[in-house]
Amino acid sequence: MSQSKTWNIQFAEKVDSGDLGAILELISGLQESGDTAMLHLAANQLESKAVVRVADLAANALIKKLDLKPSFAAKTTGYTAAELAEIHQMIMSSIPQ
Amino acid sequence: MQSPGSSEINKLIEVAETGLGVGSELRDPPPEMPEPGRRAFPIHEAVPASPKFFFASREPIRPPIARRICEGGFRMAEFRRIIPWQGFDKYSVPVWQMVPLNGPPRYVCLRDGAGLTVTSTDPAALKITEITSVQLPAGDKDPIHAGDRFFKLEGKSWEIVTVSATTKAGLDVAQLEVDIKKRVDKKLAFNFVSDNAGHHTVRAAASATQWTSGINWIYNGQTNIFFTKIAARPVTIGQDLGPVVRFAKGVAGVPISEHEWDIVVAKGEPTADMNFFMVWEYEQSALTVIDGTDAGTLGGNCIFEDHAGSQIVESMAHEVGHFLKCKDQYIAARSYELMYGITDTRGAHIGKQHANIMNL
């Protein structure tokens, strides 16, 4: 997607740059967020390998937010790479970017 | 939103975990799967052994400059771009050049490379010919320094080849990765939307030819992808879409009854690979006062609003990048890239990472 300059660019850059505080704030606020660009930013955190829990938190937040129905059971932590990829693909194929 | 300090991180983790419990009903099959026949790029996909599937999983950093010690001094040798917008990525390690398979050649410069021998790992796949500056094609060029050497690169088979500049002693002092890419052709359709309540785009179908030329200018040289406009036509929606056309699924604060994406994209030209839908106003967030999103792409459809800034071609090419499976990024230091997510701030550069997603 193409966002206008009035959008929250600084916050998005913090998230995209790996600022842990911003990432966690994004994830914790996802349920109340009405911004699909933030959904994609959260979906990008499924790639997070440096802090494994970030990927798990993002996965659960996105599953709940979008009422996703993946082929595996949800869990608190420890999603496999394939499971994260499945969630990511579901988002990429259902929310415009 | 402001980023919290580190002292608040544990609290945020706790908050993030709160209410995120999910039930066992999530065992059902996924409702939506990738389109058949179109390769998806899930982020954790196993990487095939094929050398053509060679792209960095991390953002490239500025490469160190190859150095060699010569008589009494310190000199540098490096491959450099000589013609802009022809698929050279100086941020990749080693520097990277796209060369069309059996297509127009590419040209690179070897600076401070006097006396070095230039070879490739596969001479049959990549024909390398040293030329003079006079033999370079006419048009824009980067500044030429005394002693610069120039090489014409012609792709003969679908390969990734490493070009090395070596000393007489066999020391490899400069490298260039050459990615020979097949030509890819895609068809674009431009749909100019109106509804039955008088809402309509102000854009004109006559502009579509210029847009297509601009998109091709960005993609042809950098990725060997070519676009053809197959339609520029009005489409009328038989209902009132209101002042804002919306994508509302998964958007908090917007009733699903306002989800109009599916209604609009159903009018697309079925033979096109990608359909643009020009509308008066588009949003995919709950923001109603601030004009947040200028355009959105899902699969082969893009809704593009009238108020999408001034750099229309760059924004359209950016959306084409989504169609070609690339993601937005919001790193200001990389705003020169086409896939930077902010309208009118982005550049048109397509580096190795994105080019390899768009066209293997």
CSV table of C-alpha atoms in Angstrom, one decimal:
chain,number,residue,atom,x,y,z
A,1,MET,CA,0.0,0.0,0.0
A,2,SER,CA,1.0,3.6,-0.3
A,3,GLN,CA,0.6,5.6,2.8
A,4,SER,CA,0.2,9.4,2.9
A,5,LYS,CA,2.7,11.6,4.8
A,6,THR,CA,0.0,12.2,7.4
A,7,TRP,CA,0.4,8.6,8.6
A,8,ASN,CA,2.4,7.6,11.6
A,9,ILE,CA,5.7,7.3,9.8
A,10,GLN,CA,8.0,7.6,12.8
A,11,PHE,CA,6.3,4.8,14.6
A,12,ALA,CA,6.3,2.6,11.6
A,13,GLU,CA,10.0,3.2,11.1
A,14,LYS,CA,10.7,2.2,14.7
A,15,VAL,CA,8.8,-1.0,14.3
A,16,ASP,CA,10.5,-1.8,10.9
A,17,SER,CA,13.9,-1.0,12.4
A,18,GLY,CA,13.4,-3.6,15.2
A,19,ASP,CA,12.7,-1.3,18.1
A,20,LEU,CA,11.4,-3.8,20.6
A,21,GLY,CA,9.3,-1.3,22.6
A,22,ALA,CA,7.6,-0.1,19.5
A,23,ILE,CA,7.0,-3.7,18.3
A,24,LEU,CA,5.4,-4.7,21.6
A,25,GLU,CA,3.3,-1.6,21.7
A,26,LEU,CA,2.1,-2.4,18.2
A,27,ILE,CA,1.2,-6.0,19.1
A,28,SER,CA,-0.5,-5.1,22.3
A,29,GLY,CA,-2.5,-2.4,20.6
A,30,LEU,CA,-3.4,-4.5,17.6
A,31,GLN,CA,-6.9,-5.5,18.8
A,32,GLU,CA,-8.0,-1.8,19.0
A,33,SER,CA,-6.1,-0.7,15.8
A,34,GLY,CA,-8.2,0.2,12.8
A,35,ASP,CA,-5.1,0.4,10.6
A,36,THR,CA,-4.4,-2.3,8.1
A,37,ALA,CA,-0.9,-1.0,7.5
A,38,MET,CA,-0.2,-1.8,11.2
A,39,LEU,CA,-1.5,-5.4,10.6
A,40,HIS,CA,1.2,-5.8,7.9
A,41,LEU,CA,3.8,-4.4,10.2
A,42,ALA,CA,2.8,-6.9,12.8
A,43,ALA,CA,2.8,-9.6,10.2
A,44,ASN,CA,6.4,-8.7,9.4
A,45,GLN,CA,7.2,-9.6,13.0
A,46,LEU,CA,6.4,-13.2,12.2
A,47,GLU,CA,9.9,-13.1,10.6
A,48,SER,CA,11.5,-12.1,13.8
A,49,LYS,CA,14.2,-14.5,14.7
A,50,ALA,CA,16.3,-12.4,17.1
A,51,VAL,CA,13.5,-12.3,19.7
A,52,VAL,CA,11.6,-15.5,19.1
A,53,ARG,CA,8.7,-14.5,21.4
A,54,VAL,CA,8.0,-11.5,19.3
A,55,ALA,CA,7.0,-13.8,16.4
A,56,ASP,CA,4.8,-15.8,18.8
A,57,LEU,CA,3.1,-12.8,20.2
A,58,ALA,CA,2.5,-11.3,16.8
A,59,ALA,CA,1.1,-14.6,15.6
A,60,ASN,CA,-1.4,-14.8,18.4
A,61,ALA,CA,-2.4,-11.2,18.1
A,62,LEU,CA,-3.0,-11.6,14.3
A,63,ILE,CA,-4.9,-14.8,14.7
A,64,LYS,CA,-7.2,-13.2,17.2
A,65,LYS,CA,-7.5,-9.9,15.4
A,66,LEU,CA,-8.3,-11.4,12.0
A,67,ASP,CA,-10.1,-14.5,13.3
A,68,LEU,CA,-7.7,-16.6,11.3
A,69,LYS,CA,-8.3,-20.3,11.0
A,70,PRO,CA,-4.9,-21.9,10.4
A,71,SER,CA,-4.4,-25.6,9.9
A,72,PHE,CA,-2.8,-26.0,13.3
A,73,ALA,CA,-3.8,-25.4,16.9
A,74,ALA,CA,-3.0,-22.1,18.4
A,75,LYS,CA,-0.5,-22.1,21.2
A,76,THR,CA,1.0,-19.7,23.7
A,77,THR,CA,4.5,-19.9,22.3
A,78,GLY,CA,6.8,-22.0,20.1
A,79,TYR,CA,5.2,-21.7,16.6
A,80,THR,CA,7.3,-23.4,14.0
A,81,ALA,CA,8.7,-21.6,11.0
A,82,ALA,CA,6.1,-23.3,8.8
A,83,GLU,CA,3.3,-22.3,11.1
A,84,LEU,CA,4.4,-18.7,11.1
A,85,ALA,CA,4.7,-18.8,7.3
A,86,GLU,CA,1.2,-20.1,7.0
A,87,ILE,CA,-0.2,-17.2,9.1
A,88,HIS,CA,1.9,-14.8,7.1
A,89,GLN,CA,0.6,-16.1,3.9
A,90,MET,CA,-3.0,-15.9,5.1
A,91,ILE,CA,-2.5,-12.2,5.9
A,92,MET,CA,-0.8,-11.5,2.6
A,93,SER,CA,-3.6,-13.1,0.7
A,94,SER,CA,-6.4,-11.4,2.6
A,95,ILE,CA,-5.4,-7.8,3.5
A,96,PRO,CA,-4.3,-5.3,0.9
A,97,GLN,CA,-0.8,-3.9,1.2
B,1,MET,CA,2.2,6.2,19.0
B,2,GLN,CA,5.4,6.7,21.0
B,3,SER,CA,7.8,4.0,21.6
B,4,PRO,CA,8.2,3.1,25.3
B,5,GLY,CA,11.4,2.9,27.3
B,6,SER,CA,13.1,-0.3,28.1
B,7,SER,CA,11.7,-0.3,31.6
B,8,GLU,CA,8.2,-0.7,30.2
B,9,ILE,CA,9.0,-3.6,27.9
B,10,ASN,CA,8.1,-6.4,30.4
B,11,LYS,CA,4.8,-4.7,31.0
B,12,LEU,CA,4.2,-4.5,27.3
B,13,ILE,CA,4.9,-8.2,26.9
B,14,GLU,CA,2.4,-8.9,29.6
B,15,VAL,CA,-0.1,-6.6,27.9
B,16,ALA,CA,0.6,-8.2,24.6
B,17,GLU,CA,0.0,-11.6,26.0
B,18,THR,CA,-3.2,-10.6,27.8
B,19,GLY,CA,-6.3,-11.5,25.9
B,20,LEU,CA,-4.3,-13.3,23.2
B,21,GLY,CA,-5.4,-16.7,24.2
B,22,VAL,CA,-6.9,-18.6,21.3
B,23,GLY,CA,-9.1,-21.6,21.2
B,24,SER,CA,-8.8,-25.1,19.7
B,25,GLU,CA,-11.3,-24.2,17.0
B,26,LEU,CA,-8.4,-22.9,15.0
B,27,ARG,CA,-7.8,-26.3,13.6
B,28,ASP,CA,-10.0,-25.7,10.5
B,29,PRO,CA,-8.3,-25.3,7.1
B,30,PRO,CA,-7.3,-21.8,6.2
B,31,PRO,CA,-10.2,-20.1,4.3
B,32,GLU,CA,-8.0,-18.4,1.8
B,33,MET,CA,-5.0,-19.9,0.0
B,34,PRO,CA,-2.5,-18.5,-2.4
B,35,GLU,CA,-3.7,-18.2,-6.0
B,36,PRO,CA,-3.0,-21.4,-7.9
B,37,GLY,CA,-0.2,-21.1,-10.4
B,38,ARG,CA,1.2,-18.0,-8.9
B,39,ARG,CA,4.3,-18.5,-6.7
B,40,ALA,CA,3.9,-17.1,-3.3
B,41,PHE,CA,6.9,-16.1,-1.1
B,42,PRO,CA,6.2,-17.0,2.4
B,43,ILE,CA,8.9,-15.7,4.6
B,44,HIS,CA,9.9,-19.0,6.1
B,45,GLU,CA,9.7,-21.0,2.9
B,46,ALA,CA,12.5,-23.5,2.5
B,47,VAL,CA,15.0,-22.2,0.0
B,48,PRO,CA,15.5,-24.6,-2.9
B,49,ALA,CA,19.0,-25.6,-3.8
B,50,SER,CA,18.8,-23.9,-7.2
B,51,PRO,CA,21.4,-21.1,-7.5
B,52,LYS,CA,18.7,-19.0,-9.0
B,53,PHE,CA,17.0,-18.8,-5.6
B,54,PHE,CA,19.8,-16.8,-4.2
B,55,PHE,CA,18.8,-13.7,-2.4
B,56,ALA,CA,19.6,-12.2,0.9
B,57,SER,CA,17.3,-12.7,3.7
B,58,ARG,CA,18.7,-9.6,5.4
B,59,GLU,CA,19.0,-6.1,4.1
B,60,PRO,CA,22.3,-5.6,2.4
B,61,ILE,CA,24.8,-3.3,3.9
B,62,ARG,CA,27.1,-1.0,2.1
B,63,PRO,CA,29.9,-3.2,0.8
B,64,PRO,CA,33.5,-2.8,1.9
B,65,ILE,CA,35.7,-1.5,-0.9
B,66,ALA,CA,38.1,-4.1,-2.2
B,67,ARG,CA,41.6,-2.9,-1.6
B,68,ARG,CA,45.0,-3.9,-3.0
B,69,ILE,CA,48.4,-2.7,-2.2
B,70,CYS,CA,50.5,-1.6,-5.1
B,71,GLU,CA,53.9,-0.2,-5.4
B,72,GLY,CA,54.4,2.3,-2.6
B,73,GLY,CA,50.7,3.0,-2.1
B,74,PHE,CA,47.2,2.0,-1.3
B,75,ARG,CA,44.8,1.7,-4.2
B,76,MET,CA,41.3,0.5,-4.5
B,77,ALA,CA,39.6,-1.5,-7.1
B,78,GLU,CA,35.8,-1.8,-7.4
B,79,PHE,CA,33.1,-2.5,-9.9
B,80,ARG,CA,30.8,0.5,-10.2
B,81,ARG,CA,27.6,1.5,-12.0
B,82,ILE,CA,28.1,3.5,-15.2
B,83,ILE,CA,24.6,3.8,-16.5
B,84,PRO,CA,21.7,4.5,-14.1
B,85,TRP,CA,18.5,2.6,-13.8
B,86,GLN,CA,20.0,-0.5,-15.4
B,87,GLY,CA,19.8,-2.9,-12.4
B,88,PHE,CA,23.0,-2.2,-10.5
B,89,ASP,CA,22.9,-2.5,-6.7
B,90,LYS,CA,25.8,-1.0,-4.9
B,91,TYR,CA,24.4,-1.8,-1.5
B,92,SER,CA,24.6,-5.6,-2.1
B,93,VAL,CA,27.7,-7.6,-1.1
B,94,PRO,CA,29.3,-8.1,-3.5
B,95,VAL,CA,27.8,-5.4,-5.7
B,96,TRP,CA,25.1,-6.8,-8.0
B,97,GLN,CA,24.1,-6.4,-11.6
B,98,MET,CA,21.0,-7.6,-13.4
B,99,VAL,CA,21.6,-8.7,-17.0
B,100,PRO,CA,18.7,-9.7,-19.3
B,101,LEU,CA,18.9,-13.2,-20.8
B,102,ASN,CA,19.5,-12.8,-24.5
B,103,GLY,CA,18.5,-9.2,-24.2
B,104,PRO,CA,20.2,-5.8,-24.3
B,105,PRO,CA,23.6,-5.8,-22.7
B,106,ARG,CA,24.5,-4.1,-19.4
B,107,TYR,CA,27.7,-2.1,-18.8
B,108,VAL,CA,29.8,-1.8,-15.7
B,109,CYS,CA,32.9,0.2,-14.8
B,110,LEU,CA,36.0,-1.2,-13.0
B,111,ARG,CA,37.6,1.7,-11.2
B,112,ASP,CA,41.3,1.6,-10.2
B,113,GLY,CA,41.5,-1.8,-11.9
B,114,ALA,CA,44.5,-1.2,-14.2
B,115,GLY,CA,46.3,-4.5,-14.8
B,116,LEU,CA,43.7,-6.7,-13.3
B,117,THR,CA,42.3,-9.6,-15.1
B,118,VAL,CA,38.5,-9.8,-15.3
B,119,THR,CA,36.9,-13.3,-15.5
B,120,SER,CA,33.6,-14.9,-14.6
B,121,THR,CA,32.7,-18.2,-13.1
B,122,ASP,CA,30.8,-19.2,-16.2
B,123,PRO,CA,32.0,-17.6,-19.4
B,124,ALA,CA,29.4,-19.5,-21.4
B,125,ALA,CA,26.6,-18.0,-19.4
B,126,LEU,CA,28.0,-14.4,-19.4
B,127,LYS,CA,29.9,-12.9,-22.2
B,128,ILE,CA,32.2,-10.2,-21.0
B,129,THR,CA,33.8,-7.8,-23.5
B,130,GLU,CA,36.0,-4.9,-22.5
B,131,ILE,CA,35.2,-1.8,-24.4
B,132,THR,CA,36.3,1.8,-24.4
B,133,SER,CA,34.3,4.7,-23.0
B,134,VAL,CA,33.5,5.8,-26.6
B,135,GLN,CA,31.8,2.5,-27.1
B,136,LEU,CA,29.4,3.0,-24.2
B,137,PRO,CA,25.8,3.6,-25.4
B,138,ALA,CA,24.6,7.2,-25.6
B,139,GLY,CA,22.5,8.6,-22.8
B,140,ASP,CA,22.9,9.3,-19.1
B,141,LYS,CA,26.1,8.1,-17.5
B,142,ASP,CA,27.8,8.4,-14.1
B,143,PRO,CA,31.0,10.5,-14.1
B,144,ILE,CA,34.0,8.8,-15.7
B,145,HIS,CA,37.4,8.9,-14.0
B,146,ALA,CA,40.8,8.6,-15.6
B,147,GLY,CA,41.8,5.0,-15.7
B,148,ASP,CA,38.2,3.6,-15.6
B,149,ARG,CA,37.7,0.4,-17.5
B,150,PHE,CA,34.4,-0.6,-19.0
B,151,PHE,CA,32.9,-4.0,-19.6
B,152,LYS,CA,29.9,-5.0,-21.7
B,153,LEU,CA,27.9,-7.9,-20.1
B,154,GLU,CA,25.7,-10.2,-22.2
B,155,GLY,CA,23.6,-12.9,-20.7
B,156,LYS,CA,23.5,-16.2,-22.5
B,157,SER,CA,21.9,-18.5,-20.0
B,158,TRP,CA,19.8,-18.3,-16.9
B,159,GLU,CA,22.4,-18.2,-14.3
B,160,ILE,CA,24.0,-16.3,-11.4
B,161,VAL,CA,27.6,-15.6,-12.2
B,162,THR,CA,30.4,-14.1,-10.2
B,163,VAL,CA,32.8,-11.7,-12.0
B,164,SER,CA,36.2,-11.3,-10.4
B,165,ALA,CA,39.0,-8.8,-11.0
B,166,THR,CA,42.3,-10.6,-10.0
B,167,THR,CA,45.9,-9.6,-9.8
B,168,LYS,CA,48.6,-11.4,-11.7
B,169,ALA,CA,49.3,-13.3,-8.5
B,170,GLY,CA,45.7,-14.6,-8.5
B,171,LEU,CA,44.5,-12.4,-5.7
B,172,ASP,CA,40.7,-11.6,-6.1
B,173,VAL,CA,40.4,-7.9,-5.3
B,174,ALA,CA,37.0,-7.0,-6.6
B,175,GLN,CA,33.8,-8.9,-7.3
B,176,LEU,CA,30.5,-8.4,-9.1
B,177,GLU,CA,27.6,-10.7,-8.9
B,178,VAL,CA,25.7,-10.9,-12.2
B,179,ASP,CA,22.2,-12.2,-12.2
B,180,ILE,CA,21.0,-13.2,-15.6
B,181,LYS,CA,17.2,-12.9,-15.7
B,182,LYS,CA,14.6,-14.1,-18.1
B,183,ARG,CA,12.2,-11.5,-19.5
B,184,VAL,CA,8.8,-11.5,-17.8
B,185,ASP,CA,5.8,-10.0,-19.4
B,186,LYS,CA,2.7,-8.8,-17.5
B,187,LYS,CA,-0.6,-7.3,-18.7
B,188,LEU,CA,-2.1,-4.3,-17.0
B,189,ALA,CA,-5.7,-3.0,-17.1
B,190,PHE,CA,-6.7,0.4,-15.9
B,191,ASN,CA,-10.3,0.7,-14.7
B,192,PHE,CA,-11.8,4.2,-14.2
B,193,VAL,CA,-14.6,3.8,-11.6
B,194,SER,CA,-17.9,5.5,-11.1
B,195,ASP,CA,-21.0,4.6,-9.1
B,196,ASN,CA,-24.7,5.2,-9.5
B,197,ALA,CA,-24.7,8.1,-7.1
B,198,GLY,CA,-22.4,10.4,-9.1
B,199,HIS,CA,-19.1,9.5,-7.4
B,200,HIS,CA,-16.3,9.1,-10.0
B,201,THR,CA,-12.6,9.3,-10.4
B,202,VAL,CA,-11.2,12.5,-11.9
B,203,ARG,CA,-8.4,10.6,-13.7
B,204,ALA,CA,-8.6,10.3,-17.4
B,205,ALA,CA,-8.2,7.1,-19.4
B,206,ALA,CA,-5.8,8.9,-21.8
B,207,SER,CA,-3.2,9.0,-19.0
B,208,ALA,CA,-2.9,5.2,-18.9
B,209,THR,CA,-0.4,5.0,-21.7
B,210,GLN,CA,1.9,7.4,-20.0
B,211,TRP,CA,1.6,5.6,-16.7
B,212,THR,CA,2.4,2.3,-18.4
B,213,SER,CA,5.5,3.9,-20.0
B,214,GLY,CA,6.6,5.2,-16.6
B,215,ILE,CA,6.1,1.8,-14.9
B,216,ASN,CA,8.1,0.2,-17.7
B,217,TRP,CA,10.9,2.8,-17.3
B,218,ILE,CA,11.2,1.7,-13.7
B,219,TYR,CA,11.0,-2.0,-14.2
B,220,ASN,CA,12.5,-2.8,-17.7
B,221,GLY,CA,16.1,-1.8,-16.9
B,222,GLN,CA,16.2,-3.0,-13.3
B,223,THR,CA,14.3,-6.2,-13.4
B,224,ASN,CA,13.7,-7.3,-17.0
B,225,ILE,CA,9.9,-7.2,-16.4
B,226,PHE,CA,7.8,-5.6,-19.1
B,227,PHE,CA,4.2,-4.4,-18.9
B,228,THR,CA,1.6,-4.0,-21.6
B,229,LYS,CA,-1.6,-1.9,-21.2
B,230,ILE,CA,-4.4,-4.1,-22.5
B,231,ALA,CA,-7.3,-1.9,-21.3
B,232,ALA,CA,-8.1,1.6,-20.1
B,233,ARG,CA,-11.8,1.7,-19.7
B,234,PRO,CA,-14.7,3.1,-17.6
B,235,VAL,CA,-16.4,0.7,-15.1
B,236,THR,CA,-19.6,1.6,-13.4
B,237,ILE,CA,-20.7,0.1,-10.1
B,238,GLY,CA,-24.4,-0.3,-9.8
B,239,GLN,CA,-24.7,1.0,-6.2
B,240,ASP,CA,-23.7,4.0,-4.1
B,241,LEU,CA,-20.1,3.4,-2.8
B,242,GLY,CA,-20.2,6.6,-0.8
B,243,PRO,CA,-17.5,9.3,-0.5
B,244,VAL,CA,-14.9,6.6,0.4
B,245,VAL,CA,-14.3,3.2,-1.2
B,246,ARG,CA,-13.2,0.9,1.6
B,247,PHE,CA,-11.6,-2.3,2.5
B,248,ALA,CA,-13.2,-3.1,5.8
B,249,LYS,CA,-12.4,-6.8,6.6
B,250,GLY,CA,-10.3,-6.9,9.8
B,251,VAL,CA,-10.5,-3.1,10.3
B,252,ALA,CA,-11.7,-2.2,13.7
B,253,GLY,CA,-14.2,0.7,13.8
B,254,VAL,CA,-15.5,0.1,10.3
B,255,PRO,CA,-18.7,-1.9,9.8
B,256,ILE,CA,-18.3,-4.8,7.4
B,257,SER,CA,-21.2,-3.4,5.4
B,258,GLU,CA,-18.8,-0.8,4.2
B,259,HIS,CA,-16.5,-3.4,2.7
B,260,GLU,CA,-16.6,-2.4,-1.0
B,261,TRP,CA,-13.3,-3.9,-2.2
B,262,ASP,CA,-14.9,-7.1,-3.5
B,263,ILE,CA,-17.6,-5.2,-5.3
B,264,VAL,CA,-15.1,-3.0,-7.1
B,265,VAL,CA,-12.5,-5.6,-8.1
B,266,ALA,CA,-15.2,-7.9,-9.5
B,267,LYS,CA,-15.3,-5.5,-12.4
B,268,GLY,CA,-11.8,-6.1,-13.4
B,269,GLU,CA,-10.6,-7.1,-16.8
B,270,PRO,CA,-10.2,-10.9,-16.5
B,271,THR,CA,-7.4,-11.3,-19.0
B,272,ALA,CA,-5.1,-8.8,-17.2
B,273,ASP,CA,-2.5,-9.9,-14.7
B,274,MET,CA,-3.1,-6.8,-12.7
B,275,ASN,CA,-6.1,-4.5,-12.6
B,276,PHE,CA,-5.8,-0.9,-11.3
B,277,PHE,CA,-9.1,0.6,-10.2
B,278,MET,CA,-9.0,4.4,-10.1
B,279,VAL,CA,-11.4,5.8,-7.5
B,280,TRP,CA,-12.1,9.1,-5.9
B,281,GLU,CA,-11.1,8.2,-2.3
B,282,TYR,CA,-9.9,4.9,-0.8
B,283,GLU,CA,-9.2,3.8,2.8
B,284,GLN,CA,-8.4,0.6,4.4
B,285,SER,CA,-8.2,1.9,8.0
B,286,ALA,CA,-10.7,3.4,10.4
B,287,LEU,CA,-9.3,6.8,10.0
B,288,THR,CA,-12.0,9.0,8.6
B,289,VAL,CA,-10.6,12.5,9.0
B,290,ILE,CA,-7.0,11.8,8.0
B,291,ASP,CA,-6.4,10.5,4.5
B,292,GLY,CA,-4.2,7.6,5.5
B,293,THR,CA,-4.0,5.1,2.6
B,294,ASP,CA,-3.5,6.3,-1.0
B,295,ALA,CA,-3.6,2.9,-2.6
B,296,GLY,CA,-3.8,-0.8,-1.7
B,297,THR,CA,-3.0,-4.0,-3.5
B,298,LEU,CA,-4.2,-7.5,-2.9
B,299,GLY,CA,-3.2,-10.2,-5.4
B,300,GLY,CA,-3.7,-8.8,-8.9
B,301,ASN,CA,-6.0,-5.9,-7.9
B,302,CYS,CA,-5.1,-2.4,-6.8
B,303,ILE,CA,-7.5,0.4,-5.7
B,304,PHE,CA,-5.8,3.7,-6.3
B,305,GLU,CA,-7.4,7.0,-5.2
B,306,ASP,CA,-7.4,10.4,-6.8
B,307,HIS,CA,-5.5,12.0,-3.9
B,308,ALA,CA,-2.5,9.7,-4.1
B,309,GLY,CA,0.1,12.5,-4.1
B,310,SER,CA,1.9,13.8,-7.1
B,311,GLN,CA,4.3,11.0,-8.0
B,312,ILE,CA,1.7,8.9,-9.6
B,313,VAL,CA,3.9,6.6,-11.7
B,314,GLU,CA,6.2,5.8,-8.7
B,315,SER,CA,3.2,5.0,-6.6
B,316,MET,CA,1.7,2.8,-9.3
B,317,ALA,CA,5.0,1.1,-9.8
B,318,HIS,CA,5.2,0.6,-6.0
B,319,GLU,CA,1.8,-1.1,-6.1
B,320,VAL,CA,3.0,-3.3,-9.0
B,321,GLY,CA,5.8,-4.3,-6.6
B,322,HIS,CA,3.2,-5.6,-4.2
B,323,PHE,CA,1.6,-7.6,-7.1
B,324,LEU,CA,5.0,-9.0,-7.6
B,325,LYS,CA,5.1,-10.1,-4.0
B,326,CYS,CA,7.3,-7.4,-2.4
B,327,LYS,CA,6.4,-5.9,1.0
B,328,ASP,CA,6.4,-2.3,2.2
B,329,GLN,CA,9.3,-1.1,4.2
B,330,TYR,CA,9.4,2.1,6.3
B,331,ILE,CA,13.1,2.7,6.9
B,332,ALA,CA,13.8,6.3,6.0
B,333,ALA,CA,17.4,5.7,5.2
B,334,ARG,CA,16.1,3.4,2.4
B,335,SER,CA,13.5,5.8,1.1
B,336,TYR,CA,15.3,5.7,-2.2
B,337,GLU,CA,13.8,2.3,-2.8
B,338,LEU,CA,10.6,1.7,-4.8
B,339,MET,CA,9.1,-0.4,-1.9
B,340,TYR,CA,9.4,2.4,0.7
B,341,GLY,CA,5.8,2.7,1.9
B,342,ILE,CA,5.3,6.5,1.9
B,343,THR,CA,3.7,8.3,-1.0
B,344,ASP,CA,5.9,11.0,-2.8
B,345,THR,CA,8.8,10.2,-0.5
B,346,ARG,CA,10.0,7.0,-2.2
B,347,GLY,CA,12.5,6.6,-5.0
B,348,ALA,CA,12.4,4.2,-7.9
B,349,HIS,CA,15.4,2.0,-7.0
B,350,ILE,CA,14.9,-1.8,-7.2
B,351,GLY,CA,17.9,-3.6,-5.6
B,352,LYS,CA,18.9,-7.2,-5.6
B,353,GLN,CA,16.6,-8.2,-2.7
B,354,HIS,CA,13.4,-7.0,-4.3
B,355,ALA,CA,14.4,-7.7,-7.9
B,356,ASN,CA,14.9,-11.4,-7.0
B,357,ILE,CA,11.5,-11.5,-5.5
B,358,MET,CA,9.9,-9.9,-8.5
B,359,ASN,CA,11.8,-11.9,-11.1
B,360,LEU,CA,13.8,-14.9,-10.2
